[in-house]
DNA sequence: GTCTATAGTGCGATAGAC
DNA sequence: GTCTATCGCACTATAGAC
């Protein structure tokens, strides 16, 4: 038998979301989360550099989905096609059975500017990762950065629609819709 | 004679940037900034809700430039024209004699993730403000949000070019260039 | 695993401006 | 008298150092 229960990290994440939902972020202490997961405060800070980080565990998996989409695109794909490919990859991260959990998590984040800051930092990192994947496909700067950022723009708006109350369409459909809309508003001006 | 020197807020901001540059963000304490400005730590926290906030004072002015550009655009402007108008407005916030100061400030921010988080939160707020200006001009959702976010995407990339070492072209020229590039990568896929 | 510095809050007191 | 900017002190939680 193991010396510790396995899955400490996951227990901490689950306990944290639970407490944030029920008492709010500010009212929840790191030591309270640790206690709920059966470990000491010190252990909490060994797994997560700060209190906010506990909500942002799966980012690298999402990044891989984005870039895997780009890497899998055909050789002759245009930058616009690559954006579509990245979004299709990201869509795999959000099957319908994840929607309820996403709503719950996002409600916590939306209620706390400190958590929004952390989320924005993670998303900015994602945009950089995607831009790097574009650059690997030969897209020059500044187009690669713009394309990476645009992927995240579409992603963000589509995600907001996806978790809206009553929405039932799958993520991929919404992302495709929003991408088309972006093509219109971002078109060349004055002609 | 007044009981206190006026301009406490500005003195705190100047002292903070100075100390952040010379000793780094983490090594600079709030009470150190306060002392350098001739007030107590408690006064620092009355002007700024937290230590990072001291670097982000002029955001609302920038927001006004963005939205003023949108508001001043002609009645029949397309969404793409409105994006150009917003960027022209923002450009007025960055005359060439501001470039050295911007480089200095950005170097501090780039060196500290905590400051990047705060900056991203401010920029996200700007994107929302611009989106609201678009919505006021009758642009429906989700196009307004996409256009607002795209303004900030172009702004961010153009700003990065503007403060690059050796760059001398004015902000407006770079923004226009980047905007054209965005139109290409964000165009409709698959045709 | 303990110890400590710092961020950030709450509250009462002060003293000028109006 | 009210309003507002400041001080000063006590306090907790975070987060990192040892």
mmCIF file of C-alpha atoms (C1' of nucleotides) in Angstrom:
data_model
loop_
_atom_site.group_PDB
_atom_site.id
_atom_site.type_symbol
_atom_site.label_atom_id
_atom_site.label_comp_id
_atom_site.label_asym_id
_atom_site.label_seq_id
_atom_site.Cartn_x
_atom_site.Cartn_y
_atom_site.Cartn_z
ATOM 1 C CA UNK A 1 0.000 0.000 0.000
ATOM 2 C CA UNK A 2 1.187 3.476 -0.899
ATOM 3 C CA UNK A 3 2.482 5.829 1.721
ATOM 4 C CA UNK A 4 0.126 8.565 0.498
ATOM 5 C CA UNK A 5 -3.181 8.441 -1.263
ATOM 6 C CA UNK A 6 -2.469 8.886 -4.973
ATOM 7 C CA UNK A 7 -4.010 11.735 -6.924
ATOM 8 C CA UNK A 8 -3.253 14.431 -4.379
ATOM 9 C CA UNK A 9 -3.086 17.023 -7.107
ATOM 10 C CA UNK A 10 -6.484 16.074 -8.481
ATOM 11 C CA UNK A 11 -8.041 15.996 -5.013
ATOM 12 C CA UNK A 12 -6.722 19.487 -4.350
ATOM 13 C CA UNK A 13 -8.156 20.738 -7.643
ATOM 14 C CA UNK A 14 -11.548 19.205 -6.974
ATOM 15 C CA UNK A 15 -11.650 20.467 -3.397
ATOM 16 C CA UNK A 16 -10.634 23.952 -4.509
ATOM 17 C CA UNK A 17 -13.350 24.243 -7.174
ATOM 18 C CA UNK A 18 -15.888 22.976 -4.670
ATOM 19 C CA UNK A 19 -14.886 25.526 -2.024
ATOM 20 C CA UNK A 20 -14.591 28.390 -4.512
ATOM 21 C CA UNK A 21 -18.131 27.674 -5.712
ATOM 22 C CA UNK A 22 -19.605 27.357 -2.243
ATOM 23 C CA UNK A 23 -17.781 30.116 -0.338
ATOM 24 C CA UNK A 24 -16.092 32.263 -2.967
ATOM 25 C CA UNK A 25 -12.430 32.604 -3.874
ATOM 26 C CA UNK A 26 -11.374 35.239 -1.339
ATOM 27 C CA UNK A 27 -13.106 33.473 1.521
ATOM 28 C CA UNK A 28 -11.314 30.214 0.741
ATOM 29 C CA UNK A 29 -7.828 29.855 2.198
ATOM 30 C CA UNK A 30 -5.078 27.682 0.820
ATOM 31 C CA UNK A 31 -4.955 25.825 4.112
ATOM 32 C CA UNK A 32 -8.702 25.218 3.891
ATOM 33 C CA UNK A 33 -8.297 23.615 0.479
ATOM 34 C CA UNK A 34 -5.418 21.510 1.761
ATOM 35 C CA UNK A 35 -7.439 20.358 4.757
ATOM 36 C CA UNK A 36 -10.358 19.385 2.526
ATOM 37 C CA UNK A 37 -7.965 17.257 0.470
ATOM 38 C CA UNK A 38 -6.368 15.725 3.563
ATOM 39 C CA UNK A 39 -2.912 17.307 3.204
ATOM 40 C CA UNK A 40 -1.057 20.221 4.777
ATOM 41 C CA UNK A 41 -0.919 23.750 3.436
ATOM 42 C CA UNK A 42 2.735 23.191 2.593
ATOM 43 C CA UNK A 43 1.776 20.341 0.308
ATOM 44 C CA UNK A 44 -0.703 22.565 -1.491
ATOM 45 C CA UNK A 45 2.045 25.031 -2.323
ATOM 46 C CA UNK A 46 4.319 22.243 -3.531
ATOM 47 C CA UNK A 47 1.744 21.290 -6.147
ATOM 48 C CA UNK A 48 0.647 24.800 -7.096
ATOM 49 C CA UNK A 49 2.837 27.879 -7.062
ATOM 50 C CA UNK A 50 -0.080 30.009 -5.891
ATOM 51 C CA UNK A 51 -3.719 29.762 -4.910
ATOM 52 C CA UNK A 52 -5.052 30.674 -8.331
ATOM 53 C CA UNK A 53 -2.996 28.096 -10.181
ATOM 54 C CA UNK A 54 -5.097 25.273 -8.773
ATOM 55 C CA UNK A 55 -7.842 26.104 -11.299
ATOM 56 C CA UNK A 56 -5.559 26.005 -14.347
ATOM 57 C CA UNK A 57 -4.277 22.493 -14.614
ATOM 58 C CA UNK A 58 -5.156 21.249 -18.099
ATOM 59 C CA UNK A 59 -3.796 24.092 -20.198
ATOM 60 C CA UNK A 60 -0.929 22.170 -21.749
ATOM 61 C CA UNK A 61 -3.340 19.516 -22.996
ATOM 62 C CA UNK A 62 -5.411 22.180 -24.719
ATOM 63 C CA UNK A 63 -2.266 23.663 -26.247
ATOM 64 C CA UNK A 64 -1.417 20.265 -27.694
ATOM 65 C CA UNK A 65 -4.857 20.000 -29.276
ATOM 66 C CA UNK A 66 -4.434 23.369 -30.930
ATOM 67 C CA UNK A 67 -0.989 22.630 -32.306
ATOM 68 C CA UNK A 68 -1.821 19.044 -33.248
ATOM 69 C CA UNK A 69 -4.569 20.482 -35.425
ATOM 70 C CA UNK A 70 -2.067 22.740 -37.161
ATOM 71 C CA UNK A 71 0.497 19.972 -37.572
ATOM 72 C CA UNK A 72 -2.081 17.659 -39.110
ATOM 73 C CA UNK A 73 -3.179 20.144 -41.770
ATOM 74 C CA UNK A 74 -2.262 19.412 -45.408
ATOM 75 C CA UNK A 75 0.938 20.813 -46.871
ATOM 76 C CA UNK A 76 -0.743 23.364 -49.094
ATOM 77 C CA UNK A 77 -3.042 24.799 -46.429
ATOM 78 C CA UNK A 78 -3.378 28.592 -46.389
ATOM 79 C CA UNK A 79 -2.981 30.512 -43.116
ATOM 80 C CA UNK A 80 -6.767 30.764 -42.947
ATOM 81 C CA UNK A 81 -7.016 26.978 -43.354
ATOM 82 C CA UNK A 82 -4.488 26.546 -40.562
ATOM 83 C CA UNK A 83 -6.622 28.691 -38.269
ATOM 84 C CA UNK A 84 -9.563 26.411 -39.009
ATOM 85 C CA UNK A 85 -7.406 23.367 -38.355
ATOM 86 C CA UNK A 86 -6.233 24.719 -35.005
ATOM 87 C CA UNK A 87 -9.817 25.430 -33.957
ATOM 88 C CA UNK A 88 -10.931 21.942 -34.978
ATOM 89 C CA UNK A 89 -8.160 20.551 -32.802
ATOM 90 C CA UNK A 90 -9.225 22.698 -29.859
ATOM 91 C CA UNK A 91 -12.825 21.605 -30.331
ATOM 92 C CA UNK A 92 -11.859 18.043 -29.417
ATOM 93 C CA UNK A 93 -11.064 19.300 -25.950
ATOM 94 C CA UNK A 94 -14.690 20.317 -25.410
ATOM 95 C CA UNK A 95 -17.074 17.417 -25.915
ATOM 96 C CA UNK A 96 -20.631 18.077 -24.821
ATOM 97 C CA UNK A 97 -20.245 16.172 -21.575
ATOM 98 C CA UNK A 98 -17.673 18.708 -20.485
ATOM 99 C CA UNK A 99 -20.034 21.651 -20.879
ATOM 100 C CA UNK A 100 -21.586 21.588 -17.393
ATOM 101 C CA UNK A 101 -18.187 21.451 -15.719
ATOM 102 C CA UNK A 102 -16.897 24.290 -17.931
ATOM 103 C CA UNK A 103 -19.849 26.458 -16.972
ATOM 104 C CA UNK A 104 -19.190 25.844 -13.296
ATOM 105 C CA UNK A 105 -15.505 26.622 -13.560
ATOM 106 C CA UNK A 106 -16.034 29.709 -15.688
ATOM 107 C CA UNK A 107 -18.580 31.123 -13.255
ATOM 108 C CA UNK A 108 -15.912 31.043 -10.550
ATOM 109 C CA UNK A 109 -13.369 32.734 -12.803
ATOM 110 C CA UNK A 110 -15.820 35.389 -13.975
ATOM 111 C CA UNK A 111 -16.504 36.337 -10.364
ATOM 112 C CA UNK A 112 -12.859 37.072 -9.524
ATOM 113 C CA UNK A 113 -10.578 39.466 -11.393
ATOM 114 C CA UNK A 114 -7.529 37.719 -9.920
ATOM 115 C CA UNK A 115 -8.615 34.500 -11.636
ATOM 116 C CA UNK A 116 -9.370 36.314 -14.880
ATOM 117 C CA UNK A 117 -5.811 37.613 -14.852
ATOM 118 C CA UNK A 118 -4.414 34.134 -14.537
ATOM 119 C CA UNK A 119 -6.694 32.835 -17.254
ATOM 120 C CA UNK A 120 -5.640 35.612 -19.611
ATOM 121 C CA UNK A 121 -1.996 34.789 -18.972
ATOM 122 C CA UNK A 122 -2.637 31.142 -19.809
ATOM 123 C CA UNK A 123 -4.533 32.108 -22.957
ATOM 124 C CA UNK A 124 -1.715 34.448 -24.008
ATOM 125 C CA UNK A 125 0.677 31.529 -23.612
ATOM 126 C CA UNK A 126 -1.618 29.418 -25.781
ATOM 127 C CA UNK A 127 -1.646 32.121 -28.446
ATOM 128 C CA UNK A 128 2.143 32.090 -28.460
ATOM 129 C CA UNK A 129 2.218 28.301 -28.765
ATOM 130 C CA UNK A 130 -0.170 28.382 -31.699
ATOM 131 C CA UNK A 131 1.807 31.195 -33.326
ATOM 132 C CA UNK A 132 4.928 29.056 -32.987
ATOM 133 C CA UNK A 133 3.152 26.170 -34.720
ATOM 134 C CA UNK A 134 2.243 28.540 -37.552
ATOM 135 C CA UNK A 135 5.828 29.735 -37.772
ATOM 136 C CA UNK A 136 6.945 26.091 -38.017
ATOM 137 C CA UNK A 137 4.673 25.787 -41.042
ATOM 138 C CA UNK A 138 6.525 28.613 -42.709
ATOM 139 C CA UNK A 139 4.165 31.476 -41.904
ATOM 140 C CA UNK A 140 6.356 34.588 -41.459
ATOM 141 C CA UNK A 141 5.997 37.239 -38.757
ATOM 142 C CA UNK A 142 3.955 39.182 -37.999
ATOM 143 C CA UNK A 143 1.368 36.971 -39.730
ATOM 144 C CA UNK A 144 2.088 34.010 -37.446
ATOM 145 C CA UNK A 145 1.480 36.043 -34.288
ATOM 146 C CA UNK A 146 -1.691 37.531 -35.741
ATOM 147 C CA UNK A 147 -2.965 34.115 -36.735
ATOM 148 C CA UNK A 148 -2.156 32.643 -33.326
ATOM 149 C CA UNK A 149 -3.903 35.484 -31.566
ATOM 150 C CA UNK A 150 -6.870 35.248 -33.929
ATOM 151 C CA UNK A 151 -7.259 31.569 -33.101
ATOM 152 C CA UNK A 152 -7.610 32.523 -29.468
ATOM 153 C CA UNK A 153 -10.008 35.343 -30.317
ATOM 154 C CA UNK A 154 -12.313 32.952 -32.131
ATOM 155 C CA UNK A 155 -11.815 30.376 -29.412
ATOM 156 C CA UNK A 156 -12.762 32.843 -26.674
ATOM 157 C CA UNK A 157 -15.919 34.095 -28.349
ATOM 158 C CA UNK A 158 -16.963 30.588 -29.357
ATOM 159 C CA UNK A 159 -16.349 29.291 -25.849
ATOM 160 C CA UNK A 160 -18.518 32.078 -24.433
ATOM 161 C CA UNK A 161 -21.346 31.047 -26.738
ATOM 162 C CA UNK A 162 -20.811 27.357 -25.991
ATOM 163 C CA UNK A 163 -21.316 27.786 -22.242
ATOM 164 C CA UNK A 164 -24.175 30.280 -22.601
ATOM 165 C CA UNK A 165 -27.382 29.220 -20.888
ATOM 166 C CA UNK A 166 -29.522 27.025 -23.080
ATOM 167 C CA UNK A 167 -26.886 26.595 -25.812
ATOM 168 C CA UNK A 168 -26.765 23.043 -27.159
ATOM 169 C CA UNK A 169 -24.791 23.270 -30.413
ATOM 170 C CA UNK A 170 -21.376 21.567 -30.284
ATOM 171 C CA UNK A 171 -18.231 23.640 -29.859
ATOM 172 C CA UNK A 172 -16.929 22.905 -33.359
ATOM 173 C CA UNK A 173 -20.060 24.301 -34.977
ATOM 174 C CA UNK A 174 -19.890 27.518 -32.958
ATOM 175 C CA UNK A 175 -16.175 27.948 -33.645
ATOM 176 C CA UNK A 176 -16.729 27.574 -37.373
ATOM 177 C CA UNK A 177 -19.538 30.126 -37.234
ATOM 178 C CA UNK A 178 -17.465 32.638 -35.303
ATOM 179 C CA UNK A 179 -14.485 32.122 -37.587
ATOM 180 C CA UNK A 180 -16.609 33.079 -40.575
ATOM 181 C CA UNK A 181 -17.753 36.159 -38.734
ATOM 182 C CA UNK A 182 -14.157 37.145 -37.970
ATOM 183 C CA UNK A 183 -13.275 36.876 -41.664
ATOM 184 C CA UNK A 184 -15.909 39.525 -42.343
ATOM 185 C CA UNK A 185 -14.960 42.085 -39.651
ATOM 186 C CA UNK A 186 -11.221 41.663 -40.177
ATOM 187 C CA UNK A 187 -11.341 42.094 -43.952
ATOM 188 C CA UNK A 188 -9.285 44.837 -45.577
ATOM 189 C CA UNK A 189 -10.751 48.288 -44.907
ATOM 190 C CA UNK A 190 -11.819 50.936 -47.363
ATOM 191 C CA UNK A 191 -12.721 49.059 -50.532
ATOM 192 C CA UNK B 1 0.130 76.169 2.319
ATOM 193 C CA UNK B 2 -1.338 72.759 1.889
ATOM 194 C CA UNK B 3 -0.770 70.180 4.512
ATOM 195 C CA UNK B 4 0.514 67.722 1.907
ATOM 196 C CA UNK B 5 2.397 68.059 -1.332
ATOM 197 C CA UNK B 6 -0.024 67.646 -4.261
ATOM 198 C CA UNK B 7 0.449 64.974 -6.900
ATOM 199 C CA UNK B 8 1.015 62.108 -4.505
ATOM 200 C CA UNK B 9 -0.315 59.615 -7.037
ATOM 201 C CA UNK B 10 2.040 60.768 -9.791
ATOM 202 C CA UNK B 11 5.004 60.772 -7.434
ATOM 203 C CA UNK B 12 4.203 57.214 -6.408
ATOM 204 C CA UNK B 13 3.978 56.105 -10.051
ATOM 205 C CA UNK B 14 7.279 57.735 -10.970
ATOM 206 C CA UNK B 15 9.054 56.369 -7.902
ATOM 207 C CA UNK B 16 7.676 52.890 -8.567
ATOM 208 C CA UNK B 17 8.857 52.731 -12.192
ATOM 209 C CA UNK B 18 12.255 54.018 -11.113
ATOM 210 C CA UNK B 19 12.613 51.382 -8.393
ATOM 211 C CA UNK B 20 11.250 48.559 -10.551
ATOM 212 C CA UNK B 21 13.806 49.391 -13.230
ATOM 213 C CA UNK B 22 16.718 49.682 -10.845
ATOM 214 C CA UNK B 23 16.027 46.831 -8.393
ATOM 215 C CA UNK B 24 13.325 44.722 -10.030
ATOM 216 C CA UNK B 25 9.670 44.274 -9.132
ATOM 217 C CA UNK B 26 9.974 41.561 -6.498
ATOM 218 C CA UNK B 27 12.806 43.300 -4.730
ATOM 219 C CA UNK B 28 10.825 46.525 -4.452
ATOM 220 C CA UNK B 29 8.441 46.749 -1.501
ATOM 221 C CA UNK B 30 5.318 48.857 -1.357
ATOM 222 C CA UNK B 31 6.682 50.652 1.662
ATOM 223 C CA UNK B 32 9.896 51.373 -0.252
ATOM 224 C CA UNK B 33 7.920 53.044 -3.038
ATOM 225 C CA UNK B 34 5.931 55.002 -0.493
ATOM 226 C CA UNK B 35 9.075 56.150 1.286
ATOM 227 C CA UNK B 36 10.600 57.283 -2.019
ATOM 228 C CA UNK B 37 7.489 59.371 -2.657
ATOM 229 C CA UNK B 38 7.461 60.761 0.867
ATOM 230 C CA UNK B 39 4.315 59.041 2.156
ATOM 231 C CA UNK B 40 3.521 55.946 4.191
ATOM 232 C CA UNK B 41 2.775 52.470 2.921
ATOM 233 C CA UNK B 42 -0.858 52.870 3.940
ATOM 234 C CA UNK B 43 -1.191 55.864 1.634
ATOM 235 C CA UNK B 44 0.227 53.857 -1.244
ATOM 236 C CA UNK B 45 -2.549 51.326 -0.831
ATOM 237 C CA UNK B 46 -5.174 54.011 -0.759
ATOM 238 C CA UNK B 47 -4.106 55.181 -4.224
ATOM 239 C CA UNK B 48 -3.499 51.735 -5.680
ATOM 240 C CA UNK B 49 -5.378 48.623 -4.731
ATOM 241 C CA UNK B 50 -2.221 46.548 -5.120
ATOM 242 C CA UNK B 51 1.455 46.892 -5.943
ATOM 243 C CA UNK B 52 1.054 46.094 -9.627
ATOM 244 C CA UNK B 53 -1.645 48.663 -10.230
ATOM 245 C CA UNK B 54 0.846 51.524 -9.839
ATOM 246 C CA UNK B 55 2.129 50.814 -13.375
ATOM 247 C CA UNK B 56 -1.286 50.941 -15.027
ATOM 248 C CA UNK B 57 -2.562 54.443 -14.532
ATOM 249 C CA UNK B 58 -3.335 55.817 -17.991
ATOM 250 C CA UNK B 59 -5.500 53.018 -19.350
ATOM 251 C CA UNK B 60 -8.752 54.943 -19.346
ATOM 252 C CA UNK B 61 -7.173 57.677 -21.491
ATOM 253 C CA UNK B 62 -6.133 55.080 -24.049
ATOM 254 C CA UNK B 63 -9.633 53.620 -23.996
ATOM 255 C CA UNK B 64 -11.032 57.052 -24.777
ATOM 256 C CA UNK B 65 -8.716 57.401 -27.769
ATOM 257 C CA UNK B 66 -9.862 54.068 -29.143
ATOM 258 C CA UNK B 67 -13.545 54.818 -28.751
ATOM 259 C CA UNK B 68 -13.218 58.439 -29.854
ATOM 260 C CA UNK B 69 -11.779 57.122 -33.110
ATOM 261 C CA UNK B 70 -14.799 54.873 -33.557
ATOM 262 C CA UNK B 71 -17.261 57.615 -32.650
ATOM 263 C CA UNK B 72 -15.679 60.023 -35.137
ATOM 264 C CA UNK B 73 -15.916 57.618 -38.083
ATOM 265 C CA UNK B 74 -18.401 58.475 -40.862
ATOM 266 C CA UNK B 75 -21.941 57.096 -40.742
ATOM 267 C CA UNK B 76 -21.457 54.605 -43.565
ATOM 268 C CA UNK B 77 -18.194 53.103 -42.308
ATOM 269 C CA UNK B 78 -17.919 49.324 -42.543
ATOM 270 C CA UNK B 79 -16.787 47.302 -39.513
ATOM 271 C CA UNK B 80 -13.340 47.082 -41.124
ATOM 272 C CA UNK B 81 -13.280 50.880 -41.469
ATOM 273 C CA UNK B 82 -14.240 51.199 -37.816
ATOM 274 C CA UNK B 83 -11.306 49.002 -36.827
ATOM 275 C CA UNK B 84 -9.019 51.339 -38.774
ATOM 276 C CA UNK B 85 -10.622 54.344 -37.111
ATOM 277 C CA UNK B 86 -10.131 52.874 -33.644
ATOM 278 C CA UNK B 87 -6.471 52.165 -34.379
ATOM 279 C CA UNK B 88 -5.927 55.693 -35.686
ATOM 280 C CA UNK B 89 -7.383 57.005 -32.435
ATOM 281 C CA UNK B 90 -5.108 54.775 -30.379
ATOM 282 C CA UNK B 91 -2.129 55.932 -32.415
ATOM 283 C CA UNK B 92 -2.557 59.453 -31.062
ATOM 284 C CA UNK B 93 -1.695 58.056 -27.656
ATOM 285 C CA UNK B 94 1.764 57.066 -28.887
ATOM 286 C CA UNK B 95 3.649 60.013 -30.348
ATOM 287 C CA UNK B 96 7.321 59.365 -31.020
ATOM 288 C CA UNK B 97 8.466 61.188 -27.899
ATOM 289 C CA UNK B 98 6.674 58.587 -25.831
ATOM 290 C CA UNK B 99 8.572 55.688 -27.349
ATOM 291 C CA UNK B 100 11.550 55.700 -24.965
ATOM 292 C CA UNK B 101 9.292 55.735 -21.922
ATOM 293 C CA UNK B 102 7.142 52.933 -23.384
ATOM 294 C CA UNK B 103 10.208 50.781 -23.945
ATOM 295 C CA UNK B 104 11.289 51.308 -20.355
ATOM 296 C CA UNK B 105 7.899 50.477 -18.926
ATOM 297 C CA UNK B 106 7.409 47.436 -21.159
ATOM 298 C CA UNK B 107 10.800 46.021 -20.198
ATOM 299 C CA UNK B 108 9.661 45.997 -16.580
ATOM 300 C CA UNK B 109 6.374 44.308 -17.459
ATOM 301 C CA UNK B 110 8.030 41.715 -19.695
ATOM 302 C CA UNK B 111 10.294 40.689 -16.835
ATOM 303 C CA UNK B 112 7.448 39.844 -14.432
ATOM 304 C CA UNK B 113 4.546 37.458 -15.121
ATOM 305 C CA UNK B 114 2.523 39.136 -12.376
ATOM 306 C CA UNK B 115 2.703 42.395 -14.294
ATOM 307 C CA UNK B 116 1.878 40.676 -17.567
ATOM 308 C CA UNK B 117 -1.267 39.328 -15.950
ATOM 309 C CA UNK B 118 -2.356 42.786 -14.918
ATOM 310 C CA UNK B 119 -1.589 44.187 -18.348
ATOM 311 C CA UNK B 120 -3.612 41.468 -20.031
ATOM 312 C CA UNK B 121 -6.551 42.230 -17.761
ATOM 313 C CA UNK B 122 -6.362 45.903 -18.694
ATOM 314 C CA UNK B 123 -6.135 45.070 -22.383
ATOM 315 C CA UNK B 124 -9.122 42.746 -22.092
ATOM 316 C CA UNK B 125 -11.047 45.630 -20.563
ATOM 317 C CA UNK B 126 -10.004 47.826 -23.467
ATOM 318 C CA UNK B 127 -11.219 45.201 -25.931
ATOM 319 C CA UNK B 128 -14.590 45.199 -24.191
ATOM 320 C CA UNK B 129 -14.769 49.005 -24.314
ATOM 321 C CA UNK B 130 -13.998 49.039 -28.021
ATOM 322 C CA UNK B 131 -16.523 46.263 -28.640
ATOM 323 C CA UNK B 132 -19.122 48.367 -26.833
ATOM 324 C CA UNK B 133 -18.322 51.320 -29.102
ATOM 325 C CA UNK B 134 -18.833 49.041 -32.093
ATOM 326 C CA UNK B 135 -22.126 47.831 -30.679
ATOM 327 C CA UNK B 136 -23.228 51.464 -30.274
ATOM 328 C CA UNK B 137 -22.605 51.901 -33.981
ATOM 329 C CA UNK B 138 -25.021 49.100 -34.695
ATOM 330 C CA UNK B 139 -22.560 46.239 -35.168
ATOM 331 C CA UNK B 140 -24.320 43.101 -33.874
ATOM 332 C CA UNK B 141 -22.788 40.376 -31.729
ATOM 333 C CA UNK B 142 -20.617 38.412 -32.035
ATOM 334 C CA UNK B 143 -19.098 40.707 -34.696
ATOM 335 C CA UNK B 144 -18.681 43.586 -32.247
ATOM 336 C CA UNK B 145 -16.700 41.461 -29.787
ATOM 337 C CA UNK B 146 -14.558 40.049 -32.566
ATOM 338 C CA UNK B 147 -13.857 43.513 -33.945
ATOM 339 C CA UNK B 148 -13.005 44.858 -30.495
ATOM 340 C CA UNK B 149 -10.660 41.975 -29.840
ATOM 341 C CA UNK B 150 -9.107 42.300 -33.283
ATOM 342 C CA UNK B 151 -8.362 45.962 -32.622
ATOM 343 C CA UNK B 152 -6.389 44.918 -29.580
ATOM 344 C CA UNK B 153 -4.668 42.130 -31.521
ATOM 345 C CA UNK B 154 -3.428 44.587 -34.125
ATOM 346 C CA UNK B 155 -2.614 47.079 -31.417
ATOM 347 C CA UNK B 156 -0.542 44.553 -29.478
ATOM 348 C CA UNK B 157 1.497 43.386 -32.450
ATOM 349 C CA UNK B 158 1.975 46.936 -33.735
ATOM 350 C CA UNK B 159 3.038 48.108 -30.302
ATOM 351 C CA UNK B 160 5.594 45.331 -30.116
ATOM 352 C CA UNK B 161 7.062 46.453 -33.436
ATOM 353 C CA UNK B 162 6.926 50.117 -32.416
ATOM 354 C CA UNK B 163 9.096 49.591 -29.335
ATOM 355 C CA UNK B 164 11.473 47.150 -31.034
ATOM 356 C CA UNK B 165 15.101 48.205 -30.948
ATOM 357 C CA UNK B 166 16.007 50.478 -33.839
ATOM 358 C CA UNK B 167 12.419 50.940 -35.029
ATOM 359 C CA UNK B 168 11.690 54.535 -36.058
ATOM 360 C CA UNK B 169 8.445 54.380 -38.058
ATOM 361 C CA UNK B 170 5.472 56.037 -36.324
ATOM 362 C CA UNK B 171 2.873 53.911 -34.567
ATOM 363 C CA UNK B 172 0.115 54.724 -37.051
ATOM 364 C CA UNK B 173 2.157 53.405 -39.975
ATOM 365 C CA UNK B 174 2.917 50.135 -38.189
ATOM 366 C CA UNK B 175 -0.698 49.688 -37.108
ATOM 367 C CA UNK B 176 -1.906 50.162 -40.648
ATOM 368 C CA UNK B 177 0.640 47.649 -41.898
ATOM 369 C CA UNK B 178 -0.325 45.062 -39.289
ATOM 370 C CA UNK B 179 -4.014 45.609 -39.932
ATOM 371 C CA UNK B 180 -3.495 44.762 -43.591
ATOM 372 C CA UNK B 181 -1.648 41.624 -42.569
ATOM 373 C CA UNK B 182 -4.510 40.589 -40.276
ATOM 374 C CA UNK B 183 -6.985 40.968 -43.127
ATOM 375 C CA UNK B 184 -4.958 38.364 -45.021
ATOM 376 C CA UNK B 185 -4.597 35.712 -42.292
ATOM 377 C CA UNK B 186 -8.153 36.115 -41.011
ATOM 378 C CA UNK B 187 -9.796 35.812 -44.408
ATOM 379 C CA UNK B 188 -12.388 33.101 -44.989
ATOM 380 C CA UNK B 189 -10.804 29.645 -45.152
ATOM 381 C CA UNK B 190 -10.994 27.143 -47.950
ATOM 382 C CA UNK B 191 -11.387 29.156 -51.132
ATOM 383 C "C1'" DG C 1 8.220 21.210 8.383
ATOM 384 C "C1'" DT C 2 9.000 25.708 10.584
ATOM 385 C "C1'" DC C 3 9.910 30.422 10.319
ATOM 386 C "C1'" DT C 4 9.498 34.915 8.310
ATOM 387 C "C1'" DA C 5 8.801 38.931 5.166
ATOM 388 C "C1'" DT C 6 5.495 41.174 2.635
ATOM 389 C "C1'" DA C 7 0.975 42.101 0.624
ATOM 390 C "C1'" DG C 8 -3.081 43.882 1.648
ATOM 391 C "C1'" DT C 9 -7.270 45.135 4.980
ATOM 392 C "C1'" DG C 10 -9.866 47.442 8.838
ATOM 393 C "C1'" DC C 11 -10.398 50.994 11.896
ATOM 394 C "C1'" DG C 12 -9.660 55.081 14.598
ATOM 395 C "C1'" DA C 13 -7.268 59.574 14.912
ATOM 396 C "C1'" DT C 14 -5.636 63.839 12.853
ATOM 397 C "C1'" DA C 15 -5.801 68.079 10.490
ATOM 398 C "C1'" DG C 16 -6.413 71.023 6.847
ATOM 399 C "C1'" DA C 17 -10.123 72.703 3.093
ATOM 400 C "C1'" DC C 18 -14.729 74.103 2.467
ATOM 401 C "C1'" DG D 1 -20.065 71.427 11.160
ATOM 402 C "C1'" DT D 2 -18.649 68.008 6.702
ATOM 403 C "C1'" DC D 3 -15.313 66.113 3.544
ATOM 404 C "C1'" DT D 4 -11.068 64.195 2.317
ATOM 405 C "C1'" DA D 5 -6.259 62.857 2.462
ATOM 406 C "C1'" DT D 6 -3.124 61.229 5.515
ATOM 407 C "C1'" DC D 7 -1.059 58.520 9.394
ATOM 408 C "C1'" DG D 8 -0.410 54.670 12.529
ATOM 409 C "C1'" DC D 9 -1.335 50.478 14.323
ATOM 410 C "C1'" DA D 10 -3.040 45.765 14.524
ATOM 411 C "C1'" DC D 11 -4.038 41.963 11.908
ATOM 412 C "C1'" DT D 12 -4.351 37.766 8.461
ATOM 413 C "C1'" DA D 13 -2.967 35.069 4.503
ATOM 414 C "C1'" DT D 14 0.229 34.313 1.063
ATOM 415 C "C1'" DA D 15 4.343 32.615 -0.443
ATOM 416 C "C1'" DG D 16 9.059 31.770 -0.192
ATOM 417 C "C1'" DA D 17 13.336 30.878 2.474
ATOM 418 C "C1'" DC D 18 15.674 28.069 5.518
#
